mmCIF file of C-alpha atoms (C1' of nucleotides) in Angstrom:
data_model
loop_
_atom_site.group_PDB
_atom_site.id
_atom_site.type_symbol
_atom_site.label_atom_id
_atom_site.label_comp_id
_atom_site.label_asym_id
_atom_site.label_seq_id
_atom_site.Cartn_x
_atom_site.Cartn_y
_atom_site.Cartn_z
ATOM 1 C CA MET A 1 54.601 151.192 116.978
ATOM 2 C CA VAL A 2 52.372 148.166 116.645
ATOM 3 C CA ALA A 3 53.667 147.461 113.165
ATOM 4 C CA ALA A 4 54.774 143.906 112.730
ATOM 5 C CA ASP A 5 58.431 144.235 111.863
ATOM 6 C CA SER A 6 58.185 142.679 108.447
ATOM 7 C CA GLY A 7 61.174 144.219 106.786
ATOM 8 C CA THR A 8 62.907 145.577 109.847
ATOM 9 C CA ALA A 9 66.237 144.009 109.137
ATOM 10 C CA VAL A 10 68.490 144.289 112.129
ATOM 11 C CA ARG A 11 72.012 144.526 110.878
ATOM 12 C CA ASN A 12 75.010 142.959 112.452
ATOM 13 C CA THR A 13 77.617 145.539 113.251
ATOM 14 C CA ARG A 14 80.894 145.599 115.092
ATOM 15 C CA GLN A 15 79.512 148.007 117.661
ATOM 16 C CA ARG A 16 76.423 146.001 118.369
ATOM 17 C CA SER A 17 78.500 142.883 118.856
ATOM 18 C CA ALA A 18 80.856 144.719 121.167
ATOM 19 C CA VAL A 19 78.067 145.913 123.427
ATOM 20 C CA SER A 20 76.422 142.539 123.416
ATOM 21 C CA ALA A 21 79.667 140.757 124.160
ATOM 22 C CA LEU A 22 80.534 143.114 126.973
ATOM 23 C CA LEU A 23 77.171 142.523 128.579
ATOM 24 C CA GLY A 24 77.909 138.848 128.428
ATOM 25 C CA GLU A 25 81.133 139.253 130.368
ATOM 26 C CA VAL A 26 80.409 141.735 133.107
ATOM 27 C CA GLU A 27 78.573 140.932 136.283
ATOM 28 C CA GLY A 28 75.675 142.854 137.664
ATOM 29 C CA PHE A 29 74.221 146.154 136.608
ATOM 30 C CA HIS A 30 76.030 148.922 134.804
ATOM 31 C CA SER A 31 74.976 152.291 133.457
ATOM 32 C CA ALA A 32 75.173 153.129 129.776
ATOM 33 C CA GLN A 33 78.010 155.550 130.409
ATOM 34 C CA ASP A 34 79.758 152.920 132.460
ATOM 35 C CA LEU A 35 79.564 150.389 129.658
ATOM 36 C CA HIS A 36 80.684 152.981 127.176
ATOM 37 C CA ALA A 37 83.769 153.742 129.251
ATOM 38 C CA MET A 38 84.594 150.043 129.484
ATOM 39 C CA LEU A 39 84.367 149.649 125.731
ATOM 40 C CA ARG A 40 86.633 152.591 125.131
ATOM 41 C CA SER A 41 89.187 151.412 127.656
ATOM 42 C CA ARG A 42 89.369 148.062 125.944
ATOM 43 C CA GLY A 43 90.037 149.785 122.671
ATOM 44 C CA GLU A 44 86.627 149.424 121.064
ATOM 45 C CA ARG A 45 85.629 152.529 119.185
ATOM 46 C CA VAL A 46 81.945 152.973 119.928
ATOM 47 C CA GLY A 47 79.989 156.168 120.330
ATOM 48 C CA LEU A 48 77.980 156.909 123.424
ATOM 49 C CA THR A 49 74.883 157.460 121.331
ATOM 50 C CA THR A 50 75.240 154.026 119.839
ATOM 51 C CA VAL A 51 75.596 152.433 123.238
ATOM 52 C CA TYR A 52 72.361 154.056 124.321
ATOM 53 C CA ARG A 53 70.576 152.972 121.166
ATOM 54 C CA THR A 54 71.863 149.439 121.354
ATOM 55 C CA LEU A 55 70.879 149.084 124.977
ATOM 56 C CA GLN A 56 67.437 150.405 124.189
ATOM 57 C CA GLY A 57 67.069 147.916 121.403
ATOM 58 C CA LEU A 58 68.180 145.027 123.561
ATOM 59 C CA ALA A 59 65.839 146.115 126.310
ATOM 60 C CA ASP A 60 62.929 146.314 123.881
ATOM 61 C CA ALA A 61 63.793 142.878 122.629
ATOM 62 C CA GLY A 62 63.693 141.648 126.188
ATOM 63 C CA GLU A 63 67.299 140.540 126.144
ATOM 64 C CA ILE A 64 68.427 142.724 128.996
ATOM 65 C CA ASP A 65 66.994 144.033 132.238
ATOM 66 C CA VAL A 66 66.700 147.692 133.062
ATOM 67 C CA MET A 67 66.695 149.032 136.594
ATOM 68 C CA ARG A 68 65.951 152.659 137.431
ATOM 69 C CA PRO A 69 67.394 153.426 140.849
ATOM 70 C CA PRO A 70 66.615 156.710 142.629
ATOM 71 C CA GLY A 71 70.117 157.849 141.754
ATOM 72 C CA GLY A 72 69.035 158.814 138.282
ATOM 73 C CA GLU A 73 71.048 156.617 135.940
ATOM 74 C CA HIS A 74 69.453 153.670 134.241
ATOM 75 C CA LEU A 75 71.246 150.416 134.859
ATOM 76 C CA TYR A 76 71.386 147.558 132.389
ATOM 77 C CA ARG A 77 72.209 143.902 132.778
ATOM 78 C CA ARG A 78 72.101 140.820 130.621
ATOM 79 C CA CYS A 79 68.832 139.121 131.303
ATOM 80 C CA SER A 80 69.481 135.986 133.250
ATOM 81 C CA GLU A 81 67.364 132.950 132.562
ATOM 82 C CA GLY A 82 65.837 133.083 136.000
ATOM 83 C CA HIS A 83 63.873 136.235 136.606
ATOM 84 C CA HIS A 84 64.796 137.745 139.940
ATOM 85 C CA HIS A 85 64.738 140.985 141.852
ATOM 86 C CA HIS A 86 67.015 143.083 144.008
ATOM 87 C CA LEU A 87 67.472 143.953 147.599
ATOM 88 C CA VAL A 88 69.470 147.163 147.694
ATOM 89 C CA CYS A 89 71.125 148.839 150.676
ATOM 90 C CA ARG A 90 70.140 152.467 150.875
ATOM 91 C CA ALA A 91 73.429 153.487 152.449
ATOM 92 C CA CYS A 92 76.193 151.512 150.747
ATOM 93 C CA GLY A 93 74.448 150.328 147.621
ATOM 94 C CA ARG A 94 75.202 146.674 148.243
ATOM 95 C CA THR A 95 72.875 144.498 146.189
ATOM 96 C CA VAL A 96 71.524 141.055 146.914
ATOM 97 C CA GLU A 97 69.639 139.115 144.301
ATOM 98 C CA VAL A 98 66.462 137.502 145.485
ATOM 99 C CA GLU A 99 63.877 135.317 143.859
ATOM 100 C CA GLY A 100 60.159 135.270 144.377
ATOM 101 C CA PRO A 101 58.310 132.759 142.253
ATOM 102 C CA ALA A 102 55.132 133.566 144.114
ATOM 103 C CA VAL A 103 55.448 137.210 143.179
ATOM 104 C CA GLU A 104 55.894 136.384 139.521
ATOM 105 C CA SER A 105 52.731 134.391 139.308
ATOM 106 C CA TRP A 106 50.843 136.878 141.454
ATOM 107 C CA ALA A 107 51.794 139.704 139.109
ATOM 108 C CA ASP A 108 50.713 137.737 136.053
ATOM 109 C CA ARG A 109 47.493 136.713 137.707
ATOM 110 C CA VAL A 110 46.590 140.254 138.709
ATOM 111 C CA ALA A 111 47.418 141.622 135.282
ATOM 112 C CA ASN A 112 45.371 138.983 133.524
ATOM 113 C CA LYS A 113 42.455 139.575 135.812
ATOM 114 C CA HIS A 114 42.365 143.118 134.493
ATOM 115 C CA GLY A 115 42.720 141.931 130.905
ATOM 116 C CA PHE A 116 46.281 143.108 130.482
ATOM 117 C CA SER A 117 48.556 141.189 128.168
ATOM 118 C CA ASP A 118 52.262 141.098 127.462
ATOM 119 C CA VAL A 119 52.982 141.536 131.135
ATOM 120 C CA SER A 120 56.260 142.400 132.790
ATOM 121 C CA HIS A 121 57.111 143.952 136.117
ATOM 122 C CA THR A 122 59.821 145.516 138.187
ATOM 123 C CA LEU A 123 60.361 145.035 141.882
ATOM 124 C CA GLU A 124 63.063 146.546 144.025
ATOM 125 C CA ILE A 125 63.376 146.236 147.771
ATOM 126 C CA PHE A 126 65.253 148.957 149.635
ATOM 127 C CA GLY A 127 66.590 148.805 153.157
ATOM 128 C CA THR A 128 69.623 149.263 155.353
ATOM 129 C CA CYS A 129 72.070 146.387 155.393
ATOM 130 C CA PRO A 130 73.441 144.993 158.680
ATOM 131 C CA GLU A 131 76.846 146.653 158.247
ATOM 132 C CA CYS A 132 75.389 150.084 157.720
ATOM 133 C CA ALA A 133 72.762 149.662 160.381
ATOM 134 C CA ARG A 134 75.456 149.020 162.984
ATOM 135 C CA ARG A 135 76.905 152.473 162.572
ATOM 136 C CA MET B 1 71.483 162.117 159.537
ATOM 137 C CA VAL B 2 70.855 160.564 162.917
ATOM 138 C CA ALA B 3 71.143 163.933 164.601
ATOM 139 C CA ALA B 4 68.201 164.670 166.808
ATOM 140 C CA ASP B 5 66.674 167.707 165.184
ATOM 141 C CA SER B 6 66.859 169.873 168.220
ATOM 142 C CA GLY B 7 66.485 173.232 166.605
ATOM 143 C CA THR B 8 65.239 172.127 163.220
ATOM 144 C CA ALA B 9 62.040 174.080 163.299
ATOM 145 C CA VAL B 10 59.885 173.404 160.270
ATOM 146 C CA ARG B 11 58.057 176.578 159.536
ATOM 147 C CA ASN B 12 54.530 176.882 158.389
ATOM 148 C CA THR B 13 54.330 178.831 155.197
ATOM 149 C CA ARG B 14 51.622 179.722 152.737
ATOM 150 C CA GLN B 15 53.404 177.817 149.972
ATOM 151 C CA ARG B 16 53.864 174.667 151.970
ATOM 152 C CA SER B 17 50.214 174.683 152.932
ATOM 153 C CA ALA B 18 49.182 175.235 149.349
ATOM 154 C CA VAL B 19 51.114 172.238 148.079
ATOM 155 C CA SER B 20 49.924 170.078 150.913
ATOM 156 C CA ALA B 21 46.323 171.130 150.422
ATOM 157 C CA LEU B 22 46.471 170.524 146.704
ATOM 158 C CA LEU B 23 47.771 167.031 147.252
ATOM 159 C CA GLY B 24 44.829 166.430 149.509
ATOM 160 C CA GLU B 25 42.367 167.389 146.786
ATOM 161 C CA VAL B 26 43.657 165.847 143.592
ATOM 162 C CA GLU B 27 43.304 162.225 142.681
ATOM 163 C CA GLY B 28 46.080 159.978 141.523
ATOM 164 C CA PHE B 29 49.625 160.817 140.575
ATOM 165 C CA HIS B 30 50.890 164.144 139.309
ATOM 166 C CA SER B 31 54.301 165.444 138.367
ATOM 167 C CA ALA B 32 55.915 168.332 140.182
ATOM 168 C CA GLN B 33 55.483 170.575 137.179
ATOM 169 C CA ASP B 34 51.896 169.494 136.917
ATOM 170 C CA LEU B 35 51.205 170.432 140.500
ATOM 171 C CA HIS B 36 53.032 173.690 140.034
ATOM 172 C CA ALA B 37 50.857 174.544 137.043
ATOM 173 C CA MET B 38 47.711 173.748 139.034
ATOM 174 C CA LEU B 39 48.777 176.022 141.855
ATOM 175 C CA ARG B 40 49.468 178.878 139.500
ATOM 176 C CA SER B 41 46.189 178.452 137.676
ATOM 177 C CA ARG B 42 44.314 178.643 140.926
ATOM 178 C CA GLY B 43 46.079 181.884 141.714
ATOM 179 C CA GLU B 44 48.575 180.609 144.257
ATOM 180 C CA ARG B 45 51.928 182.260 143.830
ATOM 181 C CA VAL B 46 54.475 179.473 144.344
ATOM 182 C CA GLY B 47 57.826 178.935 142.680
ATOM 183 C CA LEU B 48 58.670 175.735 140.875
ATOM 184 C CA THR B 49 61.771 175.296 142.992
ATOM 185 C CA THR B 50 59.691 175.452 146.117
ATOM 186 C CA VAL B 51 57.268 172.851 144.812
ATOM 187 C CA TYR B 52 60.151 170.486 144.204
ATOM 188 C CA ARG B 53 61.591 171.117 147.642
ATOM 189 C CA THR B 54 58.296 170.692 149.372
ATOM 190 C CA LEU B 55 57.550 167.448 147.574
ATOM 191 C CA GLN B 56 60.979 166.145 148.457
ATOM 192 C CA GLY B 57 60.415 166.994 152.067
ATOM 193 C CA LEU B 58 57.036 165.320 152.129
ATOM 194 C CA ALA B 59 58.457 162.249 150.426
ATOM 195 C CA ASP B 60 61.278 162.050 152.970
ATOM 196 C CA ALA B 61 58.752 162.351 155.732
ATOM 197 C CA GLY B 62 56.859 159.474 154.201
ATOM 198 C CA GLU B 63 53.735 161.520 153.683
ATOM 199 C CA ILE B 64 53.570 161.035 149.948
ATOM 200 C CA ASP B 65 54.347 158.299 147.450
ATOM 201 C CA VAL B 66 56.772 158.717 144.596
ATOM 202 C CA MET B 67 56.528 156.749 141.373
ATOM 203 C CA ARG B 68 59.195 156.830 138.677
ATOM 204 C CA PRO B 69 57.641 155.717 135.408
ATOM 205 C CA PRO B 70 59.796 155.021 132.339
ATOM 206 C CA GLY B 71 58.600 158.332 130.940
ATOM 207 C CA GLY B 72 61.060 160.243 133.044
ATOM 208 C CA GLU B 73 59.017 162.496 135.267
ATOM 209 C CA HIS B 74 58.613 161.666 138.912
ATOM 210 C CA LEU B 75 55.022 161.401 140.000
ATOM 211 C CA TYR B 76 53.794 162.249 143.459
ATOM 212 C CA ARG B 77 50.648 161.322 145.313
ATOM 213 C CA ARG B 78 49.323 161.698 148.815
ATOM 214 C CA CYS B 79 50.162 158.511 150.626
ATOM 215 C CA SER B 80 47.066 156.453 151.140
ATOM 216 C CA GLU B 81 46.771 154.402 154.294
ATOM 217 C CA GLY B 82 46.836 151.143 152.387
ATOM 218 C CA HIS B 83 50.079 150.409 150.617
ATOM 219 C CA HIS B 84 49.420 149.320 147.068
ATOM 220 C CA HIS B 85 51.026 149.066 143.678
ATOM 221 C CA HIS B 86 50.284 149.882 140.071
ATOM 222 C CA LEU B 87 49.381 148.128 136.905
ATOM 223 C CA VAL B 88 50.269 150.463 134.060
ATOM 224 C CA CYS B 89 49.352 150.190 130.383
ATOM 225 C CA ARG B 90 52.419 150.549 128.237
ATOM 226 C CA ALA B 91 50.494 152.095 125.371
ATOM 227 C CA CYS B 92 47.939 154.469 126.857
ATOM 228 C CA GLY B 93 49.278 154.934 130.367
ATOM 229 C CA ARG B 94 46.070 153.878 132.058
ATOM 230 C CA THR B 95 46.751 152.934 135.656
ATOM 231 C CA VAL B 96 45.008 150.428 137.865
ATOM 232 C CA GLU B 97 45.741 150.228 141.551
ATOM 233 C CA VAL B 98 46.292 146.754 142.886
ATOM 234 C CA GLU B 99 46.992 145.332 146.287
ATOM 235 C CA GLY B 100 49.188 142.437 147.216
ATOM 236 C CA PRO B 101 49.350 141.733 150.933
ATOM 237 C CA ALA B 102 51.321 138.578 150.217
ATOM 238 C CA VAL B 103 53.946 140.578 148.377
ATOM 239 C CA GLU B 104 54.335 143.006 151.250
ATOM 240 C CA SER B 105 55.063 140.312 153.759
ATOM 241 C CA TRP B 106 57.234 138.421 151.330
ATOM 242 C CA ALA B 107 59.385 141.497 150.765
ATOM 243 C CA ASP B 108 59.747 142.117 154.487
ATOM 244 C CA ARG B 109 60.543 138.494 155.111
ATOM 245 C CA VAL B 110 63.220 138.338 152.445
ATOM 246 C CA ALA B 111 64.806 141.587 153.594
ATOM 247 C CA ASN B 112 64.881 140.481 157.194
ATOM 248 C CA LYS B 113 66.376 137.160 156.254
ATOM 249 C CA HIS B 114 69.319 139.108 154.878
ATOM 250 C CA GLY B 115 69.503 141.305 157.959
ATOM 251 C CA PHE B 116 68.177 144.399 156.260
ATOM 252 C CA SER B 117 66.184 146.859 158.311
ATOM 253 C CA ASP B 118 64.012 149.857 157.602
ATOM 254 C CA VAL B 119 62.600 148.110 154.583
ATOM 255 C CA SER B 120 60.533 149.564 151.785
ATOM 256 C CA HIS B 121 59.917 148.487 148.239
ATOM 257 C CA THR B 122 58.549 149.494 144.880
ATOM 258 C CA LEU B 123 56.622 147.307 142.506
ATOM 259 C CA GLU B 124 55.185 148.251 139.155
ATOM 260 C CA ILE B 125 53.510 145.925 136.707
ATOM 261 C CA PHE B 126 53.543 146.856 133.026
ATOM 262 C CA GLY B 127 51.388 145.438 130.278
ATOM 263 C CA THR B 128 49.017 146.243 127.455
ATOM 264 C CA CYS B 129 45.455 146.981 128.458
ATOM 265 C CA PRO B 130 42.513 145.333 126.649
ATOM 266 C CA GLU B 131 41.631 148.503 124.708
ATOM 267 C CA CYS B 132 45.106 148.941 123.331
ATOM 268 C CA ALA B 133 45.615 145.253 122.689
ATOM 269 C CA ARG B 134 42.562 145.220 120.433
ATOM 270 C CA ARG B 135 44.146 147.604 117.982
ATOM 271 C "C1'" DG C 1 58.280 195.024 167.533
ATOM 272 C "C1'" DC C 2 63.102 192.805 166.822
ATOM 273 C "C1'" DG C 3 66.532 189.895 165.543
ATOM 274 C "C1'" DT C 4 67.566 185.403 164.092
ATOM 275 C "C1'" DT C 5 66.910 181.680 161.081
ATOM 276 C "C1'" DT C 6 64.402 179.355 157.745
ATOM 277 C "C1'" DT C 7 62.209 179.689 153.335
ATOM 278 C "C1'" DT C 8 61.469 181.399 149.125
ATOM 279 C "C1'" DG C 9 62.176 181.918 144.138
ATOM 280 C "C1'" DA C 10 64.329 183.563 139.762
ATOM 281 C "C1'" DC C 11 67.869 181.929 137.300
ATOM 282 C "C1'" DA C 12 71.942 179.313 136.281
ATOM 283 C "C1'" DA C 13 73.931 174.869 136.304
ATOM 284 C "C1'" DT C 14 73.929 169.911 135.855
ATOM 285 C "C1'" DC C 15 73.534 165.797 133.611
ATOM 286 C "C1'" DA C 16 71.506 161.736 131.642
ATOM 287 C "C1'" DT C 17 69.228 160.891 127.612
ATOM 288 C "C1'" DT C 18 67.463 161.932 122.917
ATOM 289 C "C1'" DC C 19 67.633 164.191 118.445
ATOM 290 C "C1'" DT C 20 69.824 165.595 114.063
ATOM 291 C "C1'" DC C 21 71.878 164.596 109.975
ATOM 292 C "C1'" DA C 22 75.767 163.792 107.091
ATOM 293 C "C1'" DT C 23 78.679 159.828 106.592
ATOM 294 C "C1'" DT C 24 79.695 154.944 106.727
ATOM 295 C "C1'" DG C 25 78.934 149.967 106.730
ATOM 296 C "C1'" DT C 26 75.756 145.923 105.639
ATOM 297 C "C1'" DC C 27 73.430 142.987 103.019
ATOM 298 C "C1'" DG C 28 70.409 141.366 99.314
ATOM 299 C "C1'" DC C 29 70.367 140.875 94.576
ATOM 300 C "C1'" DG C 30 71.634 140.776 89.995
ATOM 301 C "C1'" DC D 1 81.806 140.559 92.570
ATOM 302 C "C1'" DG D 2 79.922 144.955 92.515
ATOM 303 C "C1'" DC D 3 75.853 148.148 93.289
ATOM 304 C "C1'" DG D 4 72.478 150.429 95.397
ATOM 305 C "C1'" DA D 5 69.225 150.977 99.068
ATOM 306 C "C1'" DC D 6 68.818 151.729 103.501
ATOM 307 C "C1'" DA D 7 69.896 150.798 108.353
ATOM 308 C "C1'" DA D 8 73.514 152.170 111.615
ATOM 309 C "C1'" DT D 9 76.859 155.201 113.358
ATOM 310 C "C1'" DG D 10 78.572 159.148 115.922
ATOM 311 C "C1'" DA D 11 79.774 163.988 117.115
ATOM 312 C "C1'" DG D 12 77.657 167.564 118.780
ATOM 313 C "C1'" DA D 13 73.532 170.136 119.765
ATOM 314 C "C1'" DA D 14 69.177 169.995 122.036
ATOM 315 C "C1'" DT D 15 66.081 168.656 125.491
ATOM 316 C "C1'" DG D 16 64.108 168.723 129.856
ATOM 317 C "C1'" DA D 17 63.642 167.422 134.521
ATOM 318 C "C1'" DT D 18 65.836 168.238 138.680
ATOM 319 C "C1'" DT D 19 69.173 170.625 141.766
ATOM 320 C "C1'" DG D 20 72.233 174.454 143.291
ATOM 321 C "C1'" DT D 21 72.910 179.435 144.331
ATOM 322 C "C1'" DC D 22 72.171 183.371 146.953
ATOM 323 C "C1'" DA D 23 69.978 187.720 148.020
ATOM 324 C "C1'" DA D 24 65.534 189.141 149.653
ATOM 325 C "C1'" DA D 25 61.300 188.100 152.274
ATOM 326 C "C1'" DA D 26 58.655 185.825 155.768
ATOM 327 C "C1'" DA D 27 58.050 183.224 160.413
ATOM 328 C "C1'" DC D 28 58.685 182.443 164.928
ATOM 329 C "C1'" DG D 29 60.396 183.003 169.734
ATOM 330 C "C1'" DC D 30 60.942 186.393 173.051
#
DNA sequence: GCGTTTTTGACAATCATTCTCATTGTCGCG
DNA sequence: CGCGACAATGAGAATGATTGTCAAAAACGC
């Protein structure tokens, strides 16, 4: 687990490229099954298992973001350069991206104060959007 | 959903009391199955289904916190008066509770700016604790 | 007490994710 | 250029937490 990946050669395969490319084209978050369906509908022949594995690998490598909404499915998205969070409507699912530089540094500061290294964090804000609140 | 619960009488049962009492005694987060096992080992006769239902009800009522770690199991804890977040070690799972008043107000402010109401949020910080980093 | 209504709980069902393992595709090296 | 080692693939089974089902039991109002 902590082993420095000396010989861990990551091979370049058609499937891996397909997943990676797809993530580069789509907007927002999508579930693994979602992405798998998209690949199939565009003619790519990729197994669901492989999609899961590839996404896991990309997530471990820090190349994509993972969000775990209460709904149950994990959602993946290409990691944008700017780290930001989400404001999600509880009723309609509408998502607004928000940034909080202060939060970033606060999280790092707190983690370091406790001696933690290699820090990351997840932050989701839930609420009812204006449209849904009106009803 | 908005219906005034005119006749919705919540009944007081042995099982509900048991779960509630247990949550009042234990420290930290525990999974539903965990809590169920504790109840059984102390002689309480409660079904797993009922534990799940009760926890859901308590969570809906805002009386307990729910955390969804990457591991998969939902963890429940009696809601403390002060809202705070968690710093979790990726390797050993050690958890440190942290507070961030600034984050709370920032989240509310951002949500309100977008017209969202009834706001809540979740924030988890992940990292490697000093012990695990040493190895 | 009595009837009504909620609650319970054993078990089946669901469903995303992970595991298994034989097969296939890559890539380094001679 | 061809070989061999070994990672990667993928179909299906397995896992495992959570939710649904529904008949029987328990609570509560009167």
